[in-house]
Amino acid sequence: MRNKIVASLLLAIAWAVQLNAQISESEIEKKIDAVISKLSLEEKVSLCHAQSKFSSAGVPRLGIPELWMSDGPHGVRAEVNWDDWGYANWTNDSITAFPALTCLAATFNPELSFEYGNALGEEARYRRKDVILGPGVNIYRTPLNGRNFEYLGEDPFLSSVMVVPYINGVQKNGVAACVKHFALNNQETWRGNINVEVSDRALYEIYLPAFKAAVTKGKVWSIMGSYNQFRGQYCCHNDLLINKILKGEWKFDGAVITDWGGAHDTKQAALNGTDIEMGTWTDGLTVSQKFAYNDYFLAGPFFESIKNGSIDEKVLNDKVRRILRLMFRTNMNSYKSLGCKNTIEHHVVARKIATEGIVLLKNNNNFFPINPDKKLSIAVIGENATRQTTIGGGSSDLKAQYEISVLDGLKKRYKNATITYSLGYASGLPDYGHEIPSLLDADSLIRAACDIASKADIVLFVGGLNKNHFQDCEGADRLQFGLPFNQNKLMSELKKANNNIGVVLISGNAIEMPWIQDANAIIQAWYLGSDAGYAIADIISGYANPSGKLPFTFPVKLNDNAASSFGKLSYPGDSINQYYKEGILVGYRWHDTKKIKPLFSFGFGLSYTNFTISEIKTDKKEYALGEKIIISCKLTNTGNLDGAEVVQVYIGKQKSKVERALKELKGFKKLYLKKGESKTIEIPLEVNNLAYYDETISDWQIEKGDYEISVGNSSDNITQKLKIAVK
Ligand code: GLC
């Protein structure tokens, strides 16, 4: 018996060492040197471009495997055909669909980010994918951007804090994260060519920080260049973005992968930092020239340029080093995990993030939670109560093993209630690249919905956007800021039929709410993945107390949004150029500074309990450069339910020699407290994080003098302001 225990102990130790061991970086460099010296010119060039829709070549002669990539940020996409965008219709590639990244951002919980990345990395490894094409961290500049649902919101600090643990989680499994889309891809309209003009200050302070954090803190192993242009050069081969900033200033040692079809020129791709060219010869998603791989810019033409000496072979060698480094970290990493998919643990992670990301926006007379034990009649109205939202949306489309709809979740939870359902409104099927309107008659849908609403105690309207073209979907932006598919009319008719209405919005973008007075309560639920219905039922029934906070502002009307307020040249541009005229004043920075009251503010979210923040203080009054500022405060749960609150710390400088936002998020902490419980917390900030980008010296600069610290639980709900000085 004793021997058995010893043997199993030794095995456990060996296993633990194996799991946590990683080949050292210096060993990898030695291996790269050994391999490079054996490669022919053809073999080197073959590594720099696609060999299929989602793979680039290995070197069979030397036993170097192909490099397999897969979308996307919210789960591992179903297997795609070798040469075209069609699905291979495998029967073993269904996966766990995790909540959209807006939901993850709304949790304001970096620990969940790590769990997200780790679970996704395990599923990618199990599906034998070496690079997962996510996360996306483009800043939310306009509520019309079709892909905001795939990103982490409007604030560079929140995005920077949330992206790092996600990358660590993915890469822990020997799978590369591929942070995208680098950079300034903040809309889908004309995404393939639009040339973005933006000030250095806004570039460095708003649009780059999340990418910089991914590289310098997250040590991300690959980055995806974006389709658009910046200052006249395509971002997939942009000298300033890739050579000077990414590989120069940030010392990125990984591989730059183009977006699919993002490369346009051999010399530029060679000299401006493209390492792997993917998806060329497609005009996005419809036309692909078969077996065009040898015609890629970094294929035949690149090979010829090196042979005839017009491009130096050392340019190629740098690419090969980076690609081999990516391989030794992933498909040639003998310590990579085995992976797994569709496990209970992964669904627990997905549901936890979904539940924690849901935001309670309005709750008059404690409409929510609705007691699941009471004998109630609940009329559930709206297509989003039964619609699958894990499919569609473009490249983040998923084949989930299952998806619990809102209606299913509610039926399971409310066993004592009488639940009726009516579609209420209808959209077409999610079809990439064009809209298929519903053939159902809108008025008859409304009549049917009002009929069941009039007979119920409570009405739950489940609406919002969806993953169709012109909605929350890649390839096009939204055509309107208001709800589509006749939902506003439905809402006003429902109000006449029954006064007791709660609204559940499922979307990845802000929307206009002309009916806000008619809604007793409003929940902002995101695309919540496989267990969506359970997460929403958790919140509606009070089984879970909402703790999500908005990662982006909800303007009252579209022109209150900064990008839109500057007109067409600012958004969406004139099809050739566009100008980010709002500069650094994006999101709440705009609303605060220009005193434009939003419908709901960045960082806002209600709870079923109440919290107070008190005893707010800083550890000192004066700070030197390089020092830490410690903000401490006491958080108390004064209600009669356990819950969680996010204490947010914003900093502004009133007297400044440059334009400033009124305040900017520089720290936050989420805390779970039992009812009646109090806890003192510390939120550390860096004085260096107060720097602004000084265009006169093309570098960061910290202004001395007084700063104002604002502490609260939302950007528009500040409990107390403090003054500090930087000497
Ligand atoms: C798409 C997307 C990108 C995706 C890639 C592969 O066009 O822009 O996010 O990863 O192509 O599907």
CSV table of N, CA and C in Angstrom, one decimal, residues 619-690:
chain,number,residue,atom,x,y,z
A,619,ASP,N,-2.6,57.8,0.3
A,619,ASP,CA,-1.5,57.6,1.3
A,619,ASP,C,-0.7,58.8,1.5
A,620,LYS,N,-0.6,59.7,0.5
A,620,LYS,CA,0.2,61.0,0.7
A,620,LYS,C,-0.6,62.1,0.0
A,621,LYS,N,0.0,63.3,0.0
A,621,LYS,CA,-0.6,64.4,-0.7
A,621,LYS,C,0.3,64.8,-1.9
A,622,GLU,N,1.5,64.5,-1.8
A,622,GLU,CA,2.5,64.8,-2.9
A,622,GLU,C,3.2,63.6,-3.3
A,623,TYR,N,3.4,63.5,-4.6
A,623,TYR,CA,4.1,62.3,-5.2
A,623,TYR,C,5.2,62.8,-6.2
A,624,ALA,N,6.2,61.9,-6.2
A,624,ALA,CA,7.3,62.1,-7.2
A,624,ALA,C,7.0,61.2,-8.4
A,625,LEU,N,7.7,61.5,-9.5
A,625,LEU,CA,7.6,60.7,-10.7
A,625,LEU,C,8.0,59.2,-10.3
A,626,GLY,N,7.3,58.3,-10.9
A,626,GLY,CA,7.7,56.9,-10.7
A,626,GLY,C,7.1,56.3,-9.5
A,627,GLU,N,6.4,57.1,-8.6
A,627,GLU,CA,5.9,56.6,-7.4
A,627,GLU,C,4.5,56.0,-7.6
A,628,LYS,N,4.1,55.2,-6.6
A,628,LYS,CA,2.7,54.6,-6.6
A,628,LYS,C,1.8,55.5,-5.8
A,629,ILE,N,0.5,55.7,-6.2
A,629,ILE,CA,-0.5,56.4,-5.4
A,629,ILE,C,-1.4,55.3,-4.9
A,630,ILE,N,-1.6,55.3,-3.6
A,630,ILE,CA,-2.5,54.2,-3.0
A,630,ILE,C,-3.8,54.9,-2.6
A,631,ILE,N,-4.8,54.6,-3.3
A,631,ILE,CA,-6.1,55.1,-2.9
A,631,ILE,C,-6.8,54.0,-1.9
A,632,SER,N,-7.2,54.5,-0.8
A,632,SER,CA,-7.9,53.5,0.1
A,632,SER,C,-9.3,54.0,0.3
A,633,CYS,N,-10.2,53.1,0.5
A,633,CYS,CA,-11.6,53.5,0.9
A,633,CYS,C,-12.3,52.3,1.6
A,634,LYS,N,-13.4,52.6,2.2
A,634,LYS,CA,-14.2,51.5,2.8
A,634,LYS,C,-15.5,51.3,2.0
A,635,LEU,N,-15.7,50.1,1.7
A,635,LEU,CA,-16.9,49.7,0.9
A,635,LEU,C,-17.8,49.0,1.9
A,636,THR,N,-19.1,49.4,1.9
A,636,THR,CA,-20.1,48.7,2.8
A,636,THR,C,-21.3,48.3,2.0
A,637,ASN,N,-21.7,47.0,2.2
A,637,ASN,CA,-23.0,46.5,1.6
A,637,ASN,C,-24.1,46.8,2.6
A,638,THR,N,-24.8,47.9,2.3
A,638,THR,CA,-25.8,48.4,3.3
A,638,THR,C,-27.2,47.7,3.1
A,639,GLY,N,-27.3,46.9,2.0
A,639,GLY,CA,-28.6,46.3,1.7
A,639,GLY,C,-28.8,44.9,2.4
A,640,ASN,N,-29.8,44.2,2.0
A,640,ASN,CA,-30.0,42.9,2.6
A,640,ASN,C,-29.8,41.7,1.7
A,641,LEU,N,-28.9,42.0,0.7
A,641,LEU,CA,-28.5,40.9,-0.2
A,641,LEU,C,-27.0,40.9,-0.4
A,642,ASP,N,-26.4,39.8,-0.5
A,642,ASP,CA,-25.0,39.7,-0.9
A,642,ASP,C,-24.8,40.3,-2.3
A,643,GLY,N,-23.7,40.9,-2.6
A,643,GLY,CA,-23.5,41.5,-3.9
A,643,GLY,C,-22.1,41.9,-4.2
A,644,ALA,N,-21.9,42.5,-5.3
A,644,ALA,CA,-20.5,43.0,-5.7
A,644,ALA,C,-20.6,44.4,-6.2
A,645,GLU,N,-19.6,45.2,-6.0
A,645,GLU,CA,-19.6,46.5,-6.4
A,645,GLU,C,-18.2,46.8,-7.1
A,646,VAL,N,-18.1,47.7,-8.0
A,646,VAL,CA,-16.9,48.1,-8.7
A,646,VAL,C,-16.5,49.5,-8.3
A,647,VAL,N,-15.5,49.7,-7.4
A,647,VAL,CA,-15.1,51.0,-7.0
A,647,VAL,C,-14.1,51.5,-8.2
A,648,GLN,N,-14.5,52.7,-8.7
A,648,GLN,CA,-13.7,53.2,-9.9
A,648,GLN,C,-13.0,54.5,-9.5
A,649,VAL,N,-11.8,54.6,-9.9
A,649,VAL,CA,-10.9,55.8,-9.6
A,649,VAL,C,-10.6,56.5,-10.9
A,650,TYR,N,-11.0,57.7,-11.1
A,650,TYR,CA,-10.8,58.6,-12.2
A,650,TYR,C,-9.8,59.7,-11.8
A,651,ILE,N,-9.0,60.1,-12.8
A,651,ILE,CA,-8.1,61.2,-12.5
A,651,ILE,C,-8.2,62.3,-13.6
A,652,GLY,N,-8.2,63.6,-13.2
A,652,GLY,CA,-8.2,64.7,-14.1
A,652,GLY,C,-7.3,65.8,-13.7
A,653,LYS,N,-7.0,66.7,-14.6
A,653,LYS,CA,-6.1,67.8,-14.3
A,653,LYS,C,-6.8,69.0,-14.8
A,654,GLN,N,-7.2,69.9,-13.9
A,654,GLN,CA,-8.0,71.1,-14.3
A,654,GLN,C,-7.1,72.1,-15.0
A,655,LYS,N,-6.0,72.5,-14.3
A,655,LYS,CA,-5.2,73.5,-15.0
A,655,LYS,C,-4.1,72.7,-15.7
A,656,SER,N,-4.2,72.7,-17.0
A,656,SER,CA,-3.2,71.9,-17.8
A,656,SER,C,-2.8,72.7,-19.1
A,657,LYS,N,-1.6,72.5,-19.5
A,657,LYS,CA,-1.2,73.3,-20.7
A,657,LYS,C,-1.7,72.6,-22.0
A,658,VAL,N,-2.3,71.4,-21.8
A,658,VAL,CA,-2.8,70.8,-23.0
A,658,VAL,C,-4.3,70.5,-22.8
A,659,GLU,N,-5.0,70.2,-23.9
A,659,GLU,CA,-6.4,69.8,-23.7
A,659,GLU,C,-6.5,68.5,-22.9
A,660,ARG,N,-7.4,68.4,-22.0
A,660,ARG,CA,-7.5,67.2,-21.2
A,660,ARG,C,-9.0,66.8,-21.2
A,661,ALA,N,-9.3,65.5,-21.0
A,661,ALA,CA,-10.6,65.0,-20.6
A,661,ALA,C,-10.8,65.4,-19.2
A,662,LEU,N,-12.1,65.7,-18.8
A,662,LEU,CA,-12.4,66.1,-17.4
A,662,LEU,C,-11.8,65.1,-16.5
A,663,LYS,N,-12.0,63.8,-16.8
A,663,LYS,CA,-11.3,62.7,-15.9
A,663,LYS,C,-11.2,61.5,-16.7
A,664,GLU,N,-10.3,60.6,-16.3
A,664,GLU,CA,-10.0,59.4,-17.0
A,664,GLU,C,-9.8,58.2,-16.0
A,665,LEU,N,-10.4,57.1,-16.4
A,665,LEU,CA,-10.3,55.9,-15.5
A,665,LEU,C,-8.8,55.5,-15.4
A,666,LYS,N,-8.3,55.4,-14.1
A,666,LYS,CA,-6.9,55.0,-13.9
A,666,LYS,C,-6.8,53.8,-12.9
A,667,GLY,N,-8.0,53.4,-12.4
A,667,GLY,CA,-7.9,52.3,-11.4
A,667,GLY,C,-9.4,51.8,-11.1
A,668,PHE,N,-9.5,50.5,-10.8
A,668,PHE,CA,-10.8,50.0,-10.4
A,668,PHE,C,-10.6,48.7,-9.7
A,669,LYS,N,-11.6,48.4,-8.8
A,669,LYS,CA,-11.5,47.1,-8.1
A,669,LYS,C,-12.9,46.6,-7.9
A,670,LYS,N,-13.2,45.3,-8.2
A,670,LYS,CA,-14.5,44.7,-7.9
A,670,LYS,C,-14.4,44.0,-6.6
A,671,LEU,N,-15.4,44.1,-5.8
A,671,LEU,CA,-15.4,43.5,-4.5
A,671,LEU,C,-16.8,42.8,-4.2
A,672,TYR,N,-16.7,41.6,-3.7
A,672,TYR,CA,-17.9,40.9,-3.3
A,672,TYR,C,-18.1,41.1,-1.8
A,673,LEU,N,-19.3,41.5,-1.3
A,673,LEU,CA,-19.5,41.7,0.1
A,673,LEU,C,-20.9,41.0,0.5
A,674,LYS,N,-20.9,40.3,1.6
A,674,LYS,CA,-22.1,39.8,2.1
A,674,LYS,C,-23.0,41.0,2.6
A,675,LYS,N,-24.3,40.7,2.8
A,675,LYS,CA,-25.1,41.8,3.3
A,675,LYS,C,-24.6,42.3,4.6
A,676,GLY,N,-24.5,43.6,4.8
A,676,GLY,CA,-24.0,44.2,6.0
A,676,GLY,C,-22.5,44.3,6.2
A,677,GLU,N,-21.8,43.6,5.3
A,677,GLU,CA,-20.4,43.5,5.5
A,677,GLU,C,-19.7,44.8,5.0
A,678,SER,N,-18.5,45.1,5.6
A,678,SER,CA,-17.7,46.2,5.2
A,678,SER,C,-16.3,45.7,4.9
A,679,LYS,N,-15.6,46.4,4.0
A,679,LYS,CA,-14.2,46.0,3.8
A,679,LYS,C,-13.4,47.2,3.3
A,680,THR,N,-12.2,47.4,3.8
A,680,THR,CA,-11.4,48.5,3.3
A,680,THR,C,-10.5,48.0,2.2
A,681,ILE,N,-10.5,48.7,1.1
A,681,ILE,CA,-9.7,48.2,0.0
A,681,ILE,C,-8.7,49.3,-0.4
A,682,GLU,N,-7.6,48.8,-1.1
A,682,GLU,CA,-6.6,49.7,-1.6
A,682,GLU,C,-6.6,49.6,-3.1
A,683,ILE,N,-6.5,50.7,-3.8
A,683,ILE,CA,-6.4,50.7,-5.3
A,683,ILE,C,-5.2,51.4,-5.7
A,684,PRO,N,-4.1,50.7,-6.1
A,684,PRO,CA,-2.8,51.3,-6.4
A,684,PRO,C,-2.9,51.9,-7.8
A,685,LEU,N,-2.4,53.2,-7.9
A,685,LEU,CA,-2.2,53.8,-9.3
A,685,LEU,C,-0.8,54.1,-9.5
A,686,GLU,N,-0.4,54.3,-10.7
A,686,GLU,CA,1.0,54.7,-11.0
A,686,GLU,C,1.0,56.2,-11.4
A,687,VAL,N,1.9,56.9,-10.8
A,687,VAL,CA,2.1,58.3,-11.2
A,687,VAL,C,2.4,58.4,-12.7
A,688,ASN,N,3.2,57.4,-13.1
A,688,ASN,CA,3.5,57.4,-14.6
A,688,ASN,C,2.3,57.3,-15.5
A,689,ASN,N,1.2,56.7,-14.9
A,689,ASN,CA,0.0,56.6,-15.7
A,689,ASN,C,-0.7,57.9,-15.9
A,690,LEU,N,-0.2,59.0,-15.2
A,690,LEU,CA,-0.9,60.3,-15.4
A,690,LEU,C,-0.3,61.0,-16.6
